[in-house]
Amino acid sequence: MRICNPYRRIIDIAAICGAALSIQGCAATGTAPMSAAEARLGLDTYRLGAGDKLRVTVYNEPNLSGEYAVSSAGKIAFPLVGMVDAAGQTVEDLSHALTLRIADGYMTDPKVSVEVLNYRPYYILGEVQKPGQYPYVAGMSIEQAVAAAGGFSYRANAGRVNLRRMPGAAEKSVQINAGQIVVVMPGDTIRVLERYF
């Protein structure tokens, strides 16, 4: 003789609905997980962008050396040579480009170095206490960025965030507190999603 528990059917339906919602939630975000290589990116691979402030030194040429901001168009205005593309380049790439432009009719064998004085800010959006723009701090993890924004809201999915590394790039899903530290880069956009339950 089989005894039927009336609550058993309700529990089964709730479990099926929960599984369906979690699967639908993954598909709704449409984000691929971030690879381990992407998570380990550091400033040695950093690409300049609008809002970065640079120090350019042309050795033995104090009139050319100085501080330059990368414009919203991704360029710096440099004496003698005019507008130079900076966005998307490493500091080494920009140093090489400036060396070539200065050597093209202005100086013989110029020595140019470029360093970043101030990196562009990062952004944290969504389910945090104080979403917005924050100054970049070298070595900051996603967890520290969330803490700087006042912590998670009560609705936040505290186990996963979406991260966009470059403007126009696709968001990547990042699991936090999973044994790997994902370092925030200048210009990153971190989006903390709402949890479903």
Short mmCIF file of C-alpha atoms in Angstrom, two decimals:
data_model
loop_
_atom_site.label_atom_id
_atom_site.label_comp_id
_atom_site.label_asym_id
_atom_site.label_seq_id
_atom_site.Cartn_x
_atom_site.Cartn_y
_atom_site.Cartn_z
CA MET A 1 0.00 0.00 0.00
CA ARG A 2 1.46 3.33 -1.08
CA ILE A 3 0.90 6.42 1.07
CA CYS A 4 0.82 9.66 -0.89
CA ASN A 5 2.17 12.80 0.75
CA PRO A 6 0.16 15.81 -0.52
CA TYR A 7 3.18 18.10 -0.03
CA ARG A 8 5.47 15.88 -2.08
CA ARG A 9 3.91 17.05 -5.35
CA ILE A 10 4.32 20.74 -4.34
CA ILE A 11 7.99 20.16 -3.47
CA ASP A 12 8.60 18.42 -6.81
CA ILE A 13 6.97 21.28 -8.74
CA ALA A 14 8.98 23.88 -6.81
CA ALA A 15 12.23 22.02 -7.56
CA ILE A 16 11.43 21.85 -11.28
CA CYS A 17 10.54 25.56 -11.38
CA GLY A 18 13.74 26.47 -9.54
CA ALA A 19 15.86 24.48 -11.98
CA ALA A 20 14.09 26.04 -14.97
CA LEU A 21 14.59 29.55 -13.60
CA SER A 22 18.29 28.99 -12.95
CA ILE A 23 18.80 27.68 -16.49
CA GLN A 24 16.78 30.58 -17.93
CA GLY A 25 18.80 33.02 -15.80
CA CYS A 26 22.08 31.78 -17.30
CA ALA A 27 20.72 32.11 -20.81
CA ALA A 28 19.23 35.54 -20.16
CA THR A 29 22.55 37.13 -19.28
CA GLY A 30 24.11 35.79 -22.48
CA THR A 31 27.61 36.13 -21.07
CA ALA A 32 30.44 33.71 -21.59
CA PRO A 33 32.66 32.91 -18.62
CA MET A 34 35.96 34.77 -18.41
CA SER A 35 38.97 32.63 -19.19
CA ALA A 36 41.82 32.22 -16.70
CA ALA A 37 44.15 34.05 -19.11
CA GLU A 38 41.82 37.05 -19.27
CA ALA A 39 41.52 37.09 -15.48
CA ARG A 40 45.32 37.27 -15.12
CA LEU A 41 45.76 40.31 -17.37
CA GLY A 42 47.94 42.92 -15.75
CA LEU A 43 49.27 46.39 -16.42
CA ASP A 44 52.07 44.96 -18.57
CA THR A 45 49.42 44.29 -21.24
CA TYR A 46 47.44 47.47 -20.52
CA ARG A 47 46.11 49.36 -23.53
CA LEU A 48 45.77 53.12 -23.22
CA GLY A 49 42.37 54.76 -23.43
CA ALA A 50 40.52 58.05 -23.14
CA GLY A 51 41.05 59.59 -19.71
CA ASP A 52 44.57 58.28 -19.12
CA LYS A 53 47.12 60.94 -18.17
CA LEU A 54 50.63 60.34 -19.51
CA ARG A 55 54.12 61.67 -18.95
CA VAL A 56 56.13 61.76 -22.16
CA THR A 57 59.87 62.35 -21.81
CA VAL A 58 62.00 63.23 -24.82
CA TYR A 59 65.56 63.04 -23.51
CA ASN A 60 67.49 66.33 -23.67
CA GLU A 61 64.36 68.10 -24.95
CA PRO A 62 62.54 69.70 -21.97
CA ASN A 63 60.28 71.72 -24.31
CA LEU A 64 58.80 68.50 -25.70
CA SER A 65 58.65 66.59 -22.42
CA GLY A 66 55.51 66.96 -20.34
CA GLU A 67 52.14 65.63 -19.27
CA TYR A 68 49.51 64.76 -21.85
CA ALA A 69 45.94 63.52 -21.49
CA VAL A 70 44.43 60.99 -23.87
CA SER A 71 41.40 62.76 -25.35
CA SER A 72 37.93 61.30 -25.76
CA ALA A 73 38.95 60.69 -29.39
CA GLY A 74 41.85 58.52 -28.13
CA LYS A 75 44.63 60.91 -29.16
CA ILE A 76 47.27 63.12 -27.57
CA ALA A 77 48.25 66.52 -28.96
CA PHE A 78 52.05 66.49 -29.12
CA PRO A 79 54.26 69.48 -30.04
CA LEU A 80 55.77 69.49 -33.54
CA VAL A 81 53.93 66.36 -34.73
CA GLY A 82 50.30 67.18 -33.86
CA MET A 83 47.69 64.58 -32.99
CA VAL A 84 48.99 61.07 -32.25
CA ASP A 85 46.80 57.98 -31.78
CA ALA A 86 47.16 56.63 -28.24
CA ALA A 87 44.01 54.60 -27.51
CA GLY A 88 44.48 50.88 -27.91
CA GLN A 89 48.27 51.07 -27.70
CA THR A 90 50.62 49.98 -24.94
CA VAL A 91 53.04 52.59 -23.54
CA GLU A 92 55.80 50.89 -25.54
CA ASP A 93 53.74 51.16 -28.76
CA LEU A 94 53.09 54.87 -28.15
CA SER A 95 56.74 55.51 -27.30
CA HIS A 96 57.77 53.87 -30.58
CA ALA A 97 55.14 55.83 -32.59
CA LEU A 98 56.30 59.14 -31.07
CA THR A 99 59.95 58.26 -31.74
CA LEU A 100 59.16 57.66 -35.43
CA ARG A 101 57.09 60.83 -35.78
CA ILE A 102 59.72 63.03 -34.09
CA ALA A 103 62.53 61.44 -36.11
CA ASP A 104 60.65 62.20 -39.32
CA GLY A 105 62.22 65.60 -39.98
CA TYR A 106 62.41 67.07 -36.47
CA MET A 107 65.23 65.35 -34.57
CA THR A 108 67.97 62.84 -35.18
CA ASP A 109 67.73 59.68 -33.10
CA PRO A 110 65.22 60.88 -30.45
CA LYS A 111 64.86 58.90 -27.21
CA VAL A 112 61.25 58.88 -26.03
CA SER A 113 59.69 57.23 -23.00
CA VAL A 114 56.04 57.15 -21.99
CA GLU A 115 54.59 56.35 -18.58
CA VAL A 116 51.07 56.50 -17.20
CA LEU A 117 50.64 59.06 -14.41
CA ASN A 118 46.93 58.51 -13.79
CA TYR A 119 44.90 55.64 -15.18
CA ARG A 120 41.33 56.12 -16.29
CA PRO A 121 38.68 55.17 -13.72
CA TYR A 122 36.71 51.93 -13.51
CA TYR A 123 32.93 51.71 -13.19
CA ILE A 124 30.78 49.51 -11.00
CA LEU A 125 27.07 49.26 -11.75
CA GLY A 126 24.05 47.33 -10.62
CA GLU A 127 23.41 45.79 -7.23
CA VAL A 128 25.94 47.63 -5.03
CA GLN A 129 25.28 50.28 -2.41
CA LYS A 130 27.02 53.12 -4.31
CA PRO A 131 27.26 52.42 -8.05
CA GLY A 132 29.39 54.80 -10.09
CA GLN A 133 32.86 55.76 -11.23
CA TYR A 134 35.87 55.04 -9.00
CA PRO A 135 39.58 55.87 -9.29
CA TYR A 136 41.77 53.00 -10.38
CA VAL A 137 44.05 51.45 -7.75
CA ALA A 138 46.74 49.06 -8.97
CA GLY A 139 46.18 45.45 -7.90
CA MET A 140 42.56 45.94 -6.78
CA SER A 141 40.44 42.79 -7.00
CA ILE A 142 36.77 42.68 -7.97
CA GLU A 143 35.90 41.96 -4.34
CA GLN A 144 37.78 45.10 -3.25
CA ALA A 145 36.01 47.14 -5.95
CA VAL A 146 32.64 45.94 -4.61
CA ALA A 147 33.75 46.93 -1.09
CA ALA A 148 34.76 50.40 -2.33
CA ALA A 149 31.23 50.75 -3.71
CA GLY A 150 29.76 50.08 -0.25
CA GLY A 151 29.30 46.34 -0.69
CA PHE A 152 26.54 44.31 -2.29
CA SER A 153 22.91 45.38 -2.06
CA TYR A 154 20.50 42.92 -0.47
CA ARG A 155 19.32 41.91 -3.97
CA ALA A 156 22.79 41.17 -5.37
CA ASN A 157 24.04 37.89 -6.75
CA ALA A 158 27.19 37.90 -4.62
CA GLY A 159 28.73 34.92 -6.39
CA ARG A 160 29.00 36.22 -9.95
CA VAL A 161 29.48 39.55 -11.75
CA ASN A 162 29.72 40.59 -15.39
CA LEU A 163 32.92 42.33 -16.50
CA ARG A 164 33.63 44.36 -19.63
CA ARG A 165 37.36 44.97 -20.21
CA MET A 166 37.26 47.30 -23.21
CA PRO A 167 34.59 49.70 -24.46
CA GLY A 168 32.47 47.92 -27.03
CA ALA A 169 33.69 44.47 -25.95
CA ALA A 170 31.30 41.77 -24.81
CA GLU A 171 30.69 41.30 -21.09
CA LYS A 172 32.24 38.20 -19.53
CA SER A 173 30.84 36.35 -16.57
CA VAL A 174 33.20 36.17 -13.58
CA GLN A 175 32.66 33.90 -10.61
CA ILE A 176 33.99 35.60 -7.50
CA ASN A 177 35.34 33.89 -4.40
CA ALA A 178 36.26 30.89 -6.56
CA GLY A 179 39.91 30.66 -5.61
CA GLN A 180 41.11 32.95 -8.40
CA ILE A 181 41.59 36.67 -7.98
CA VAL A 182 40.41 38.77 -10.89
CA VAL A 183 42.21 42.11 -10.89
CA VAL A 184 40.33 45.24 -11.95
CA MET A 185 41.91 47.11 -14.86
CA PRO A 186 41.54 50.81 -15.73
CA GLY A 187 38.38 51.41 -17.73
CA ASP A 188 36.72 48.16 -16.63
CA THR A 189 32.96 48.10 -16.18
CA ILE A 190 31.78 45.72 -13.46
CA ARG A 191 28.07 44.93 -13.38
CA VAL A 192 26.66 43.22 -10.31
CA LEU A 193 23.52 41.33 -11.23
CA GLU A 194 20.36 40.80 -9.22
CA ARG A 195 19.81 37.36 -7.75
CA TYR A 196 16.63 35.49 -8.60
CA PHE A 197 15.76 34.30 -5.10
#
